[in-house]
Amino acid sequence: MNTTAWHSTETRWFKFNVVGGMGIVVQMLMLVVLKAGLHVNYLIATALAVETAVLHNFLWHERFTWADRRGASFTRFLKFNLTTGLFSIAGNLILMKLLVGFVHLNYLLANGLTITTCSVVNFLVSDGFVFAGDRTEIQSP
């Protein structure tokens, strides 16, 4: 990987994490509203909170993280939901069941741990598949 490509990946990873940080806030707030406010089961609340964050993150990634890559928004949205969205929901539900249901961690702490665990895979899938599109970024030979 050349220096320009590495710098581009570093910048994109930073942007990805900025969006992810905002998504964590969205997810945690939704989880608190559903679980503590509306008394929804923690697993159902988790799935709904994750999907809310996935939608939020997609919009920001499309316009900020991968704004330099062209592609059909609806196609990207489907790819994003069917890859990182499903992985995030499945990963969060499995890890939440383990951490809350069996280990008895607080549901917010457990949710933070599951988000962290899923982030690296989500970045790689998003960069290499969902937002691959036409790259308008400058590539050095």
PDB file of C-alpha atoms in Angstrom:
ATOM      1  CA  MET A   1       0.000   0.000   0.000  1.00  0.00           C
ATOM      2  CA  ASN A   2       1.462   3.349  -0.997  1.00  0.00           C
ATOM      3  CA  THR A   3       1.693   6.403   1.292  1.00  0.00           C
ATOM      4  CA  THR A   4      -1.263   8.207  -0.307  1.00  0.00           C
ATOM      5  CA  ALA A   5      -3.495   5.153  -0.033  1.00  0.00           C
ATOM      6  CA  TRP A   6      -2.447   4.620   3.594  1.00  0.00           C
ATOM      7  CA  HIS A   7      -3.163   8.276   4.433  1.00  0.00           C
ATOM      8  CA  SER A   8      -6.551   7.949   2.754  1.00  0.00           C
ATOM      9  CA  THR A   9      -7.318   4.816   4.799  1.00  0.00           C
ATOM     10  CA  GLU A  10      -6.225   6.535   8.026  1.00  0.00           C
ATOM     11  CA  THR A  11      -8.425   9.545   7.266  1.00  0.00           C
ATOM     12  CA  ARG A  12     -11.357   7.329   6.347  1.00  0.00           C
ATOM     13  CA  TRP A  13     -10.892   5.254   9.551  1.00  0.00           C
ATOM     14  CA  PHE A  14     -10.949   8.493  11.566  1.00  0.00           C
ATOM     15  CA  LYS A  15     -14.128   9.675   9.801  1.00  0.00           C
ATOM     16  CA  PHE A  16     -15.673   6.221  10.255  1.00  0.00           C
ATOM     17  CA  ASN A  17     -15.053   6.447  13.990  1.00  0.00           C
ATOM     18  CA  VAL A  18     -16.435   9.988  14.233  1.00  0.00           C
ATOM     19  CA  VAL A  19     -19.651   8.786  12.604  1.00  0.00           C
ATOM     20  CA  GLY A  20     -19.542   5.647  14.751  1.00  0.00           C
ATOM     21  CA  GLY A  21     -19.214   7.771  17.882  1.00  0.00           C
ATOM     22  CA  MET A  22     -22.327   9.700  16.942  1.00  0.00           C
ATOM     23  CA  GLY A  23     -24.021   6.396  16.144  1.00  0.00           C
ATOM     24  CA  ILE A  24     -23.135   5.067  19.595  1.00  0.00           C
ATOM     25  CA  VAL A  25     -24.906   8.039  21.153  1.00  0.00           C
ATOM     26  CA  VAL A  26     -27.948   7.418  18.937  1.00  0.00           C
ATOM     27  CA  GLN A  27     -27.919   3.702  19.785  1.00  0.00           C
ATOM     28  CA  MET A  28     -27.477   4.202  23.531  1.00  0.00           C
ATOM     29  CA  LEU A  29     -30.201   6.853  23.714  1.00  0.00           C
ATOM     30  CA  MET A  30     -32.612   4.648  21.787  1.00  0.00           C
ATOM     31  CA  LEU A  31     -31.719   1.685  24.002  1.00  0.00           C
ATOM     32  CA  VAL A  32     -32.392   3.698  27.173  1.00  0.00           C
ATOM     33  CA  VAL A  33     -35.690   5.016  25.815  1.00  0.00           C
ATOM     34  CA  LEU A  34     -36.857   1.548  24.782  1.00  0.00           C
ATOM     35  CA  LYS A  35     -35.539  -0.428  27.775  1.00  0.00           C
ATOM     36  CA  ALA A  36     -35.812   1.976  30.704  1.00  0.00           C
ATOM     37  CA  GLY A  37     -38.551   4.262  29.390  1.00  0.00           C
ATOM     38  CA  LEU A  38     -40.856   1.882  27.539  1.00  0.00           C
ATOM     39  CA  HIS A  39     -39.811  -1.355  29.324  1.00  0.00           C
ATOM     40  CA  VAL A  40     -39.132  -3.225  26.093  1.00  0.00           C
ATOM     41  CA  ASN A  41     -37.207  -6.514  26.466  1.00  0.00           C
ATOM     42  CA  TYR A  42     -33.447  -5.767  26.291  1.00  0.00           C
ATOM     43  CA  LEU A  43     -32.906  -7.954  23.208  1.00  0.00           C
ATOM     44  CA  ILE A  44     -35.757  -6.385  21.213  1.00  0.00           C
ATOM     45  CA  ALA A  45     -34.656  -2.936  22.399  1.00  0.00           C
ATOM     46  CA  THR A  46     -31.102  -3.746  21.303  1.00  0.00           C
ATOM     47  CA  ALA A  47     -32.178  -4.799  17.797  1.00  0.00           C
ATOM     48  CA  LEU A  48     -34.270  -1.650  17.338  1.00  0.00           C
ATOM     49  CA  ALA A  49     -31.538   0.584  18.760  1.00  0.00           C
ATOM     50  CA  VAL A  50     -28.909  -0.976  16.487  1.00  0.00           C
ATOM     51  CA  GLU A  51     -31.077  -0.516  13.391  1.00  0.00           C
ATOM     52  CA  THR A  52     -31.646   3.122  14.315  1.00  0.00           C
ATOM     53  CA  ALA A  53     -27.874   3.609  14.570  1.00  0.00           C
ATOM     54  CA  VAL A  54     -27.317   1.729  11.290  1.00  0.00           C
ATOM     55  CA  LEU A  55     -29.674   4.102   9.467  1.00  0.00           C
ATOM     56  CA  HIS A  56     -28.025   7.119  11.092  1.00  0.00           C
ATOM     57  CA  ASN A  57     -24.531   5.867  10.267  1.00  0.00           C
ATOM     58  CA  PHE A  58     -25.382   5.067   6.650  1.00  0.00           C
ATOM     59  CA  LEU A  59     -26.539   8.635   6.016  1.00  0.00           C
ATOM     60  CA  TRP A  60     -23.348  10.087   7.506  1.00  0.00           C
ATOM     61  CA  HIS A  61     -21.033   7.579   5.812  1.00  0.00           C
ATOM     62  CA  GLU A  62     -22.643   8.286   2.445  1.00  0.00           C
ATOM     63  CA  ARG A  63     -22.150  12.051   2.817  1.00  0.00           C
ATOM     64  CA  PHE A  64     -18.978  12.238   4.931  1.00  0.00           C
ATOM     65  CA  THR A  65     -16.838   9.109   5.273  1.00  0.00           C
ATOM     66  CA  TRP A  66     -17.110   7.920   1.664  1.00  0.00           C
ATOM     67  CA  ALA A  67     -18.336  11.145   0.028  1.00  0.00           C
ATOM     68  CA  ASP A  68     -15.544  10.850  -2.563  1.00  0.00           C
ATOM     69  CA  ARG A  69     -16.918   7.588  -3.937  1.00  0.00           C
ATOM     70  CA  ARG A  70     -19.807   7.651  -6.356  1.00  0.00           C
ATOM     71  CA  GLY A  71     -22.500   5.028  -6.401  1.00  0.00           C
ATOM     72  CA  ALA A  72     -26.245   4.436  -6.297  1.00  0.00           C
ATOM     73  CA  SER A  73     -27.469   5.447  -2.845  1.00  0.00           C
ATOM     74  CA  PHE A  74     -30.323   2.945  -2.726  1.00  0.00           C
ATOM     75  CA  THR A  75     -28.034   0.074  -3.762  1.00  0.00           C
ATOM     76  CA  ARG A  76     -25.509   1.146  -1.136  1.00  0.00           C
ATOM     77  CA  PHE A  77     -28.267   1.393   1.461  1.00  0.00           C
ATOM     78  CA  LEU A  78     -29.333  -2.198   0.719  1.00  0.00           C
ATOM     79  CA  LYS A  79     -25.728  -3.425   0.819  1.00  0.00           C
ATOM     80  CA  PHE A  80     -25.092  -1.558   4.074  1.00  0.00           C
ATOM     81  CA  ASN A  81     -28.183  -2.979   5.772  1.00  0.00           C
ATOM     82  CA  LEU A  82     -27.623  -6.510   4.462  1.00  0.00           C
ATOM     83  CA  THR A  83     -23.965  -6.600   5.525  1.00  0.00           C
ATOM     84  CA  THR A  84     -22.959  -4.286   8.339  1.00  0.00           C
ATOM     85  CA  GLY A  85     -26.564  -3.851   9.487  1.00  0.00           C
ATOM     86  CA  LEU A  86     -27.248  -7.568   9.800  1.00  0.00           C
ATOM     87  CA  PHE A  87     -23.795  -8.232  11.239  1.00  0.00           C
ATOM     88  CA  SER A  88     -24.286  -5.461  13.800  1.00  0.00           C
ATOM     89  CA  ILE A  89     -27.724  -6.676  14.824  1.00  0.00           C
ATOM     90  CA  ALA A  90     -26.683 -10.338  14.998  1.00  0.00           C
ATOM     91  CA  GLY A  91     -23.406  -9.528  16.747  1.00  0.00           C
ATOM     92  CA  ASN A  92     -25.105  -7.221  19.220  1.00  0.00           C
ATOM     93  CA  LEU A  93     -27.884  -9.690  20.008  1.00  0.00           C
ATOM     94  CA  ILE A  94     -25.508 -12.620  20.507  1.00  0.00           C
ATOM     95  CA  LEU A  95     -23.047 -10.647  22.608  1.00  0.00           C
ATOM     96  CA  MET A  96     -25.817  -8.937  24.590  1.00  0.00           C
ATOM     97  CA  LYS A  97     -27.362 -12.324  25.380  1.00  0.00           C
ATOM     98  CA  LEU A  98     -23.980 -13.577  26.568  1.00  0.00           C
ATOM     99  CA  LEU A  99     -22.924 -10.469  28.477  1.00  0.00           C
ATOM    100  CA  VAL A 100     -26.287  -9.493  29.984  1.00  0.00           C
ATOM    101  CA  GLY A 101     -28.100 -12.825  30.062  1.00  0.00           C
ATOM    102  CA  PHE A 102     -25.266 -15.021  31.312  1.00  0.00           C
ATOM    103  CA  VAL A 103     -22.509 -12.758  32.677  1.00  0.00           C
ATOM    104  CA  HIS A 104     -25.039 -10.271  34.130  1.00  0.00           C
ATOM    105  CA  LEU A 105     -23.234  -7.119  33.004  1.00  0.00           C
ATOM    106  CA  ASN A 106     -25.170  -3.866  32.946  1.00  0.00           C
ATOM    107  CA  TYR A 107     -26.956  -3.609  29.586  1.00  0.00           C
ATOM    108  CA  LEU A 108     -25.316  -0.266  28.701  1.00  0.00           C
ATOM    109  CA  LEU A 109     -21.791  -1.511  29.443  1.00  0.00           C
ATOM    110  CA  ALA A 110     -22.492  -4.700  27.500  1.00  0.00           C
ATOM    111  CA  ASN A 111     -23.828  -2.660  24.582  1.00  0.00           C
ATOM    112  CA  GLY A 112     -20.658  -0.552  24.508  1.00  0.00           C
ATOM    113  CA  LEU A 113     -18.521  -3.692  24.371  1.00  0.00           C
ATOM    114  CA  THR A 114     -20.559  -5.188  21.533  1.00  0.00           C
ATOM    115  CA  ILE A 115     -20.339  -1.981  19.483  1.00  0.00           C
ATOM    116  CA  THR A 116     -16.558  -1.943  19.817  1.00  0.00           C
ATOM    117  CA  THR A 117     -16.308  -5.598  18.822  1.00  0.00           C
ATOM    118  CA  CYS A 118     -18.282  -5.116  15.598  1.00  0.00           C
ATOM    119  CA  SER A 119     -16.655  -1.874  14.403  1.00  0.00           C
ATOM    120  CA  VAL A 120     -13.521  -3.198  12.685  1.00  0.00           C
ATOM    121  CA  VAL A 121     -15.427  -5.742  10.586  1.00  0.00           C
ATOM    122  CA  ASN A 122     -18.001  -3.093   9.686  1.00  0.00           C
ATOM    123  CA  PHE A 123     -15.282  -0.708   8.475  1.00  0.00           C
ATOM    124  CA  LEU A 124     -13.655  -3.347   6.271  1.00  0.00           C
ATOM    125  CA  VAL A 125     -16.961  -4.431   4.727  1.00  0.00           C
ATOM    126  CA  SER A 126     -18.065  -0.833   4.195  1.00  0.00           C
ATOM    127  CA  ASP A 127     -14.773   0.240   2.607  1.00  0.00           C
ATOM    128  CA  GLY A 128     -14.275  -2.802   0.394  1.00  0.00           C
ATOM    129  CA  PHE A 129     -17.871  -3.612  -0.584  1.00  0.00           C
ATOM    130  CA  VAL A 130     -20.636  -1.180   0.339  1.00  0.00           C
ATOM    131  CA  PHE A 131     -18.921   2.055  -0.657  1.00  0.00           C
ATOM    132  CA  ALA A 132     -16.401   0.590  -3.128  1.00  0.00           C
ATOM    133  CA  GLY A 133     -18.092   2.391  -6.075  1.00  0.00           C
ATOM    134  CA  ASP A 134     -16.143   4.620  -8.402  1.00  0.00           C
ATOM    135  CA  ARG A 135     -13.171   5.958  -6.516  1.00  0.00           C
ATOM    136  CA  THR A 136     -12.519   9.586  -7.282  1.00  0.00           C
ATOM    137  CA  GLU A 137      -9.698   9.793  -4.763  1.00  0.00           C
ATOM    138  CA  ILE A 138      -6.166  10.319  -6.110  1.00  0.00           C
ATOM    139  CA  GLN A 139      -4.177   7.103  -6.331  1.00  0.00           C
ATOM    140  CA  SER A 140      -0.400   7.188  -6.716  1.00  0.00           C
ATOM    141  CA  PRO A 141       1.268   4.559  -8.944  1.00  0.00           C
TER     142      PRO A 141
END
